[in-house]
PDB file of C-alpha atoms in Angstrom:
ATOM      1  CA  UNK A   1       0.293   0.195   0.339  1.00 80.00           C
ATOM      2  CA  UNK A   2       1.114   2.956  -0.438  1.00 86.00           C
ATOM      3  CA  UNK A   3       1.136   6.225   0.768  1.00 90.00           C
ATOM      4  CA  UNK A   4       0.350   8.659  -1.700  1.00 96.00           C
ATOM      5  CA  UNK A   5      -2.256   8.152  -4.181  1.00 97.00           C
ATOM      6  CA  UNK A   6      -2.484   7.132  -8.179  1.00 98.00           C
ATOM      7  CA  UNK A   7      -4.214   5.737 -10.178  1.00 97.00           C
ATOM      8  CA  UNK A   8      -3.292   1.543 -12.057  1.00 97.00           C
ATOM      9  CA  UNK A   9      -3.920   3.314 -15.814  1.00 97.00           C
ATOM     10  CA  UNK A  10      -5.136   5.023 -17.588  1.00 98.00           C
ATOM     11  CA  UNK A  11      -5.056   5.066 -21.297  1.00 97.00           C
ATOM     12  CA  UNK A  12      -5.497   6.910 -24.335  1.00 97.00           C
ATOM     13  CA  UNK A  13      -5.743   8.146 -28.467  1.00 97.00           C
ATOM     14  CA  UNK A  14      -2.454   8.897 -30.014  1.00 97.00           C
ATOM     15  CA  UNK A  15      -2.836  12.671 -30.197  1.00 97.00           C
ATOM     16  CA  UNK A  16      -5.134  12.720 -27.198  1.00 97.00           C
ATOM     17  CA  UNK A  17      -4.411  14.871 -23.281  1.00 97.00           C
ATOM     18  CA  UNK A  18      -4.304  11.865 -20.330  1.00 98.00           C
ATOM     19  CA  UNK A  19      -4.388  13.480 -16.448  1.00 98.00           C
ATOM     20  CA  UNK A  20      -2.451  11.559 -14.114  1.00 98.00           C
ATOM     21  CA  UNK A  21      -3.712  12.281 -10.446  1.00 98.00           C
ATOM     22  CA  UNK A  22      -1.501  11.494  -7.585  1.00 98.00           C
ATOM     23  CA  UNK A  23      -3.269  11.968  -3.698  1.00 97.00           C
ATOM     24  CA  UNK A  24      -1.938  12.332  -0.529  1.00 97.00           C
ATOM     25  CA  UNK A  25      -1.741  13.799   3.090  1.00 96.00           C
ATOM     26  CA  UNK A  26      -1.061  17.238   4.640  1.00 95.00           C
ATOM     27  CA  UNK A  27       2.391  15.502   5.773  1.00 96.00           C
ATOM     28  CA  UNK A  28       3.413  14.679   2.373  1.00 97.00           C
ATOM     29  CA  UNK A  29       2.006  15.695  -0.673  1.00 96.00           C
ATOM     30  CA  UNK A  30       0.287  19.042   2.018  1.00 96.00           C
ATOM     31  CA  UNK A  31       3.355  20.504   2.756  1.00 95.00           C
ATOM     32  CA  UNK A  32       5.973  19.323   0.017  1.00 97.00           C
ATOM     33  CA  UNK A  33       6.569  19.854  -3.531  1.00 98.00           C
ATOM     34  CA  UNK A  34       5.901  16.700  -6.190  1.00 98.00           C
ATOM     35  CA  UNK A  35       8.056  15.566  -8.548  1.00 98.00           C
ATOM     36  CA  UNK A  36       6.795  12.889 -11.097  1.00 98.00           C
ATOM     37  CA  UNK A  37       8.966  10.300 -12.834  1.00 98.00           C
ATOM     38  CA  UNK A  38       8.810   8.554 -16.316  1.00 98.00           C
ATOM     39  CA  UNK A  39       9.802   4.531 -16.632  1.00 98.00           C
ATOM     40  CA  UNK A  40       9.735   2.252 -19.537  1.00 95.00           C
ATOM     41  CA  UNK A  41      10.423  -0.666 -19.448  1.00 90.00           C
ATOM     42  CA  UNK A  42      13.994  -1.457 -18.903  1.00 89.00           C
ATOM     43  CA  UNK A  43      15.056   1.828 -18.885  1.00 95.00           C
ATOM     44  CA  UNK A  44      16.359   3.985 -15.322  1.00 96.00           C
ATOM     45  CA  UNK A  45      13.605   6.617 -14.038  1.00 97.00           C
ATOM     46  CA  UNK A  46      13.648  10.290 -16.352  1.00 98.00           C
ATOM     47  CA  UNK A  47      12.334  13.567 -14.307  1.00 98.00           C
ATOM     48  CA  UNK A  48       9.266  15.194 -16.003  1.00 98.00           C
ATOM     49  CA  UNK A  49       8.350  17.661 -13.710  1.00 98.00           C
ATOM     50  CA  UNK A  50       9.813  18.831  -9.960  1.00 98.00           C
ATOM     51  CA  UNK A  51       8.542  21.677  -7.390  1.00 97.00           C
ATOM     52  CA  UNK A  52       4.526  20.932  -8.040  1.00 97.00           C
ATOM     53  CA  UNK A  53       4.699  22.431 -11.627  1.00 97.00           C
ATOM     54  CA  UNK A  54       8.888  22.907 -13.221  1.00 98.00           C
ATOM     55  CA  UNK A  55      10.324  20.794 -16.206  1.00 98.00           C
ATOM     56  CA  UNK A  56      14.023  20.517 -16.829  1.00 97.00           C
ATOM     57  CA  UNK A  57      15.394  21.034 -19.523  1.00 96.00           C
ATOM     58  CA  UNK A  58      15.468  19.228 -22.593  1.00 96.00           C
ATOM     59  CA  UNK A  59      11.559  17.529 -21.177  1.00 97.00           C
ATOM     60  CA  UNK A  60       8.575  19.124 -23.563  1.00 97.00           C
ATOM     61  CA  UNK A  61       5.504  21.012 -22.397  1.00 96.00           C
ATOM     62  CA  UNK A  62       3.083  18.692 -23.970  1.00 98.00           C
ATOM     63  CA  UNK A  63       4.306  17.187 -20.037  1.00 98.00           C
ATOM     64  CA  UNK A  64       2.497  19.573 -17.429  1.00 98.00           C
ATOM     65  CA  UNK A  65       2.389  19.823 -13.436  1.00 98.00           C
ATOM     66  CA  UNK A  66      -0.717  21.504 -10.917  1.00 97.00           C
ATOM     67  CA  UNK A  67       0.006  20.689  -7.038  1.00 97.00           C
ATOM     68  CA  UNK A  68      -3.398  22.034  -5.112  1.00 96.00           C
ATOM     69  CA  UNK A  69      -3.923  20.979  -1.380  1.00 96.00           C
ATOM     70  CA  UNK A  70      -3.156  16.862  -0.913  1.00 97.00           C
ATOM     71  CA  UNK A  71      -3.017  16.032  -4.201  1.00 97.00           C
ATOM     72  CA  UNK A  72      -0.907  16.910  -7.678  1.00 98.00           C
ATOM     73  CA  UNK A  73      -2.075  16.207 -11.579  1.00 98.00           C
ATOM     74  CA  UNK A  74       0.342  14.934 -13.866  1.00 98.00           C
ATOM     75  CA  UNK A  75      -1.383  15.862 -17.657  1.00 98.00           C
ATOM     76  CA  UNK A  76       0.630  15.229 -21.042  1.00 98.00           C
ATOM     77  CA  UNK A  77      -1.426  16.550 -23.853  1.00 98.00           C
ATOM     78  CA  UNK A  78      -1.012  14.847 -27.810  1.00 97.00           C
ATOM     79  CA  UNK A  79       0.245  11.850 -26.806  1.00 97.00           C
ATOM     80  CA  UNK A  80       2.716   9.237 -28.531  1.00 97.00           C
ATOM     81  CA  UNK A  81       2.990   5.970 -27.750  1.00 95.00           C
ATOM     82  CA  UNK A  82       7.028   6.875 -27.091  1.00 94.00           C
ATOM     83  CA  UNK A  83       4.760   8.723 -24.436  1.00 97.00           C
ATOM     84  CA  UNK A  84       4.285   4.461 -22.003  1.00 97.00           C
ATOM     85  CA  UNK A  85       5.353   4.305 -19.784  1.00 97.00           C
ATOM     86  CA  UNK A  86       5.230   3.974 -15.567  1.00 98.00           C
ATOM     87  CA  UNK A  87       4.081   7.451 -14.594  1.00 98.00           C
ATOM     88  CA  UNK A  88       4.655   8.175 -10.581  1.00 98.00           C
ATOM     89  CA  UNK A  89       4.542  10.713  -8.158  1.00 98.00           C
ATOM     90  CA  UNK A  90       6.632  11.495  -5.650  1.00 98.00           C
ATOM     91  CA  UNK A  91       7.516  13.309  -2.540  1.00 98.00           C
ATOM     92  CA  UNK A  92       8.980  13.810   1.209  1.00 97.00           C
ATOM     93  CA  UNK A  93       6.526  13.096   4.356  1.00 96.00           C
ATOM     94  CA  UNK A  94       7.931  15.127   6.920  1.00 95.00           C
ATOM     95  CA  UNK A  95       6.233  12.996   9.479  1.00 94.00           C
ATOM     96  CA  UNK A  96       7.630   9.628   8.625  1.00 93.00           C
ATOM     97  CA  UNK A  97      10.966  12.037   7.265  1.00 95.00           C
ATOM     98  CA  UNK A  98      11.011   9.416   4.262  1.00 96.00           C
ATOM     99  CA  UNK A  99      10.683  10.026   0.612  1.00 97.00           C
ATOM    100  CA  UNK A 100       7.393   8.719  -0.605  1.00 97.00           C
ATOM    101  CA  UNK A 101       5.729   7.373  -4.296  1.00 98.00           C
ATOM    102  CA  UNK A 102       2.724   6.534  -5.277  1.00 97.00           C
ATOM    103  CA  UNK A 103       2.106   3.312  -6.104  1.00 97.00           C
ATOM    104  CA  UNK A 104       2.421   3.773 -10.541  1.00 97.00           C
ATOM    105  CA  UNK A 105       0.459   4.732 -12.862  1.00 98.00           C
ATOM    106  CA  UNK A 106       0.595   2.948 -16.286  1.00 98.00           C
ATOM    107  CA  UNK A 107      -0.096   4.397 -19.871  1.00 98.00           C
ATOM    108  CA  UNK A 108      -1.346   3.560 -22.296  1.00 97.00           C
ATOM    109  CA  UNK A 109      -1.591   4.971 -26.138  1.00 97.00           C
ATOM    110  CA  UNK A 110      -3.724   3.077 -27.712  1.00 89.00           C
TER     111      UNK A 110
ATOM    112  CA  UNK B   1      27.667  15.317 -18.005  1.00 94.00           C
ATOM    113  CA  UNK B   2      26.224  14.060 -15.296  1.00 96.00           C
ATOM    114  CA  UNK B   3      26.454  10.176 -15.226  1.00 97.00           C
ATOM    115  CA  UNK B   4      25.544   7.470 -11.398  1.00 97.00           C
ATOM    116  CA  UNK B   5      26.699   4.431 -11.838  1.00 98.00           C
ATOM    117  CA  UNK B   6      26.458   1.732  -9.879  1.00 98.00           C
ATOM    118  CA  UNK B   7      27.598  -1.806  -9.235  1.00 98.00           C
ATOM    119  CA  UNK B   8      27.126  -4.513  -6.543  1.00 98.00           C
ATOM    120  CA  UNK B   9      24.695  -6.434  -7.532  1.00 97.00           C
ATOM    121  CA  UNK B  10      23.474 -10.182  -7.960  1.00 97.00           C
ATOM    122  CA  UNK B  11      22.440 -13.089  -6.633  1.00 98.00           C
ATOM    123  CA  UNK B  12      22.350 -13.739  -3.139  1.00 98.00           C
ATOM    124  CA  UNK B  13      21.271 -15.899   0.350  1.00 98.00           C
ATOM    125  CA  UNK B  14      19.244 -15.164   2.445  1.00 98.00           C
ATOM    126  CA  UNK B  15      20.383 -13.600   5.629  1.00 97.00           C
ATOM    127  CA  UNK B  16      23.465 -12.846   3.228  1.00 98.00           C
ATOM    128  CA  UNK B  17      25.462  -9.232   3.170  1.00 98.00           C
ATOM    129  CA  UNK B  18      26.588  -6.857   0.001  1.00 98.00           C
ATOM    130  CA  UNK B  19      27.288  -3.886  -0.699  1.00 98.00           C
ATOM    131  CA  UNK B  20      26.184  -1.876  -3.251  1.00 98.00           C
ATOM    132  CA  UNK B  21      27.695   0.546  -4.259  1.00 98.00           C
ATOM    133  CA  UNK B  22      27.226   3.971  -6.349  1.00 98.00           C
ATOM    134  CA  UNK B  23      30.319   5.820  -8.529  1.00 97.00           C
ATOM    135  CA  UNK B  24      29.249   9.280  -9.679  1.00 96.00           C
ATOM    136  CA  UNK B  25      31.026  11.635 -12.498  1.00 95.00           C
ATOM    137  CA  UNK B  26      29.675  14.895 -13.779  1.00 95.00           C
ATOM    138  CA  UNK B  27      29.332  16.393 -10.653  1.00 94.00           C
ATOM    139  CA  UNK B  28      30.787  16.840  -7.031  1.00 91.00           C
ATOM    140  CA  UNK B  29      28.616  14.313  -4.607  1.00 91.00           C
ATOM    141  CA  UNK B  30      29.910  16.887  -1.656  1.00 91.00           C
ATOM    142  CA  UNK B  31      27.207  19.518  -2.770  1.00 93.00           C
ATOM    143  CA  UNK B  32      24.063  16.378  -2.582  1.00 95.00           C
ATOM    144  CA  UNK B  33      22.255  14.266  -1.443  1.00 96.00           C
ATOM    145  CA  UNK B  34      22.166  11.272  -2.534  1.00 97.00           C
ATOM    146  CA  UNK B  35      19.253   8.637  -1.892  1.00 98.00           C
ATOM    147  CA  UNK B  36      18.749   5.154  -2.961  1.00 98.00           C
ATOM    148  CA  UNK B  37      15.463   3.666  -5.025  1.00 98.00           C
ATOM    149  CA  UNK B  38      14.352   0.827  -5.602  1.00 98.00           C
ATOM    150  CA  UNK B  39      12.070  -1.413  -7.655  1.00 98.00           C
ATOM    151  CA  UNK B  40      10.665  -4.864  -7.013  1.00 97.00           C
ATOM    152  CA  UNK B  41       9.508  -7.464  -9.467  1.00 95.00           C
ATOM    153  CA  UNK B  42       5.170  -6.228 -11.001  1.00 94.00           C
ATOM    154  CA  UNK B  43       5.757  -3.437  -8.303  1.00 96.00           C
ATOM    155  CA  UNK B  44       6.038   0.867  -7.547  1.00 96.00           C
ATOM    156  CA  UNK B  45       9.547   2.349  -6.470  1.00 97.00           C
ATOM    157  CA  UNK B  46      10.528   2.667  -3.283  1.00 98.00           C
ATOM    158  CA  UNK B  47      12.789   4.852  -1.352  1.00 98.00           C
ATOM    159  CA  UNK B  48      14.844   3.063   0.273  1.00 98.00           C
ATOM    160  CA  UNK B  49      17.568   5.732   2.124  1.00 98.00           C
ATOM    161  CA  UNK B  50      18.677   8.908   1.753  1.00 97.00           C
ATOM    162  CA  UNK B  51      22.223  10.732   3.137  1.00 96.00           C
ATOM    163  CA  UNK B  52      22.367  14.462   3.267  1.00 95.00           C
ATOM    164  CA  UNK B  53      26.263  15.517   0.792  1.00 92.00           C
ATOM    165  CA  UNK B  54      28.626  15.607   4.282  1.00 91.00           C
ATOM    166  CA  UNK B  55      27.053  12.497   5.755  1.00 91.00           C
ATOM    167  CA  UNK B  56      25.773  14.207   8.546  1.00 94.00           C
ATOM    168  CA  UNK B  57      21.340  13.326   8.354  1.00 96.00           C
ATOM    169  CA  UNK B  58      20.825   9.682   7.231  1.00 97.00           C
ATOM    170  CA  UNK B  59      17.304   8.026   6.740  1.00 97.00           C
ATOM    171  CA  UNK B  60      15.855   4.686   6.092  1.00 98.00           C
ATOM    172  CA  UNK B  61      12.716   3.348   5.049  1.00 97.00           C
ATOM    173  CA  UNK B  62      10.872   1.478   8.272  1.00 96.00           C
ATOM    174  CA  UNK B  63      11.456  -1.970   5.659  1.00 97.00           C
ATOM    175  CA  UNK B  64      15.394  -1.404   5.507  1.00 98.00           C
ATOM    176  CA  UNK B  65      16.187   0.375   8.863  1.00 97.00           C
ATOM    177  CA  UNK B  66      18.353  -1.442  10.849  1.00 97.00           C
ATOM    178  CA  UNK B  67      19.143  -3.397   8.417  1.00 98.00           C
ATOM    179  CA  UNK B  68      20.687  -1.121   5.113  1.00 98.00           C
ATOM    180  CA  UNK B  69      23.041   1.175   6.285  1.00 98.00           C
ATOM    181  CA  UNK B  70      24.649   4.077   3.719  1.00 98.00           C
ATOM    182  CA  UNK B  71      27.534   5.812   3.336  1.00 96.00           C
ATOM    183  CA  UNK B  72      29.714   8.357   1.011  1.00 94.00           C
ATOM    184  CA  UNK B  73      33.463   8.207   0.234  1.00 92.00           C
ATOM    185  CA  UNK B  74      33.035  11.875  -0.713  1.00 89.00           C
ATOM    186  CA  UNK B  75      37.097  11.434  -1.719  1.00 91.00           C
ATOM    187  CA  UNK B  76      35.966   9.110  -4.116  1.00 93.00           C
ATOM    188  CA  UNK B  77      32.567  10.206  -5.759  1.00 94.00           C
ATOM    189  CA  UNK B  78      30.540   7.034  -4.358  1.00 96.00           C
ATOM    190  CA  UNK B  79      28.129   6.606  -2.307  1.00 96.00           C
ATOM    191  CA  UNK B  80      27.347   2.524  -0.688  1.00 97.00           C
ATOM    192  CA  UNK B  81      24.645   0.622   0.430  1.00 98.00           C
ATOM    193  CA  UNK B  82      25.412  -2.095   2.488  1.00 98.00           C
ATOM    194  CA  UNK B  83      23.183  -4.173   3.176  1.00 98.00           C
ATOM    195  CA  UNK B  84      22.435  -7.650   5.275  1.00 98.00           C
ATOM    196  CA  UNK B  85      20.241 -10.382   6.428  1.00 98.00           C
ATOM    197  CA  UNK B  86      18.182 -10.682   3.882  1.00 98.00           C
ATOM    198  CA  UNK B  87      14.967 -10.979   2.599  1.00 98.00           C
ATOM    199  CA  UNK B  88      13.536 -11.987  -0.419  1.00 97.00           C
ATOM    200  CA  UNK B  89      10.937  -8.811  -0.214  1.00 97.00           C
ATOM    201  CA  UNK B  90      14.493  -7.136  -0.598  1.00 98.00           C
ATOM    202  CA  UNK B  91      14.849  -8.440  -4.726  1.00 98.00           C
ATOM    203  CA  UNK B  92      14.617  -5.329  -7.305  1.00 98.00           C
ATOM    204  CA  UNK B  93      16.779  -3.203  -9.548  1.00 98.00           C
ATOM    205  CA  UNK B  94      18.412  -0.876  -6.852  1.00 98.00           C
ATOM    206  CA  UNK B  95      18.918   2.920  -7.504  1.00 98.00           C
ATOM    207  CA  UNK B  96      20.988   5.833  -6.896  1.00 98.00           C
ATOM    208  CA  UNK B  97      19.579   9.468  -7.463  1.00 98.00           C
ATOM    209  CA  UNK B  98      21.017  13.002  -6.742  1.00 98.00           C
ATOM    210  CA  UNK B  99      18.020  14.870  -5.137  1.00 97.00           C
ATOM    211  CA  UNK B 100      17.588  17.865  -5.463  1.00 96.00           C
ATOM    212  CA  UNK B 101      16.409  21.267  -2.615  1.00 92.00           C
ATOM    213  CA  UNK B 102      13.126  20.414  -2.652  1.00 92.00           C
ATOM    214  CA  UNK B 103      12.944  16.573  -2.480  1.00 93.00           C
ATOM    215  CA  UNK B 104      13.364  15.764  -6.639  1.00 97.00           C
ATOM    216  CA  UNK B 105      15.817  13.814  -8.095  1.00 98.00           C
ATOM    217  CA  UNK B 106      16.766  15.402 -10.684  1.00 97.00           C
ATOM    218  CA  UNK B 107      19.372  11.910 -11.882  1.00 98.00           C
ATOM    219  CA  UNK B 108      19.682   8.333 -11.556  1.00 98.00           C
ATOM    220  CA  UNK B 109      21.892   5.769 -12.372  1.00 98.00           C
ATOM    221  CA  UNK B 110      20.628   2.730 -14.629  1.00 97.00           C
ATOM    222  CA  UNK B 111      20.639   0.312 -11.420  1.00 97.00           C
ATOM    223  CA  UNK B 112      21.680  -2.050 -10.495  1.00 98.00           C
ATOM    224  CA  UNK B 113      19.277  -5.820  -9.719  1.00 98.00           C
ATOM    225  CA  UNK B 114      19.658  -7.915  -6.161  1.00 98.00           C
ATOM    226  CA  UNK B 115      18.394 -10.959  -6.341  1.00 98.00           C
ATOM    227  CA  UNK B 116      17.446 -12.378  -2.237  1.00 98.00           C
ATOM    228  CA  UNK B 117      16.615 -16.417  -3.368  1.00 97.00           C
ATOM    229  CA  UNK B 118      17.762 -20.036  -1.929  1.00 94.00           C
TER     230      UNK B 118
END
């Protein structure tokens, strides 16, 4: 059971938009920044979004992030087959003094 | 460019020990918090431990506290994860990741696989 809650899977057609939610509590998302990661099979996780809504250099603006209270959302527009993979939200839990991740969401581009 | 390379994984029997290494290049680890994160087969990412830039602060996940020890040698630009009393549930790809000041992980190694099996 993960501390952060994500839907197990989402799917959409190429070119469409999808959102992935991440829900937590006051000790984690409520008081700390959220980050998002993409992991495709056989590869290391890659940082997509940090500080709730910031994109690292090289990440296209098709990827966006937002946070409100104890919930966060990752948005992906203009879906491509290459976007398929697992997506994870992460943050720090100040009450537990541990890093925490969501259970992951598998994105399928139909 | 920034690179993290893990090593030391392998197949080990339950109850035995293993030491993972994470060699950094392209940046000086003495300025950064470094984390270990793992992913077990069929599971999601699990945060394991962190060590502050100077080694003075260490935190561990409940699942490994008392069994794993994180350390660093800034002179070698290398991090370590000493794993003892290994269990089947420790079977996973173990990654080291560089931490940002706001709690994100901006660079990751490719990981090293630890398999605990008799």
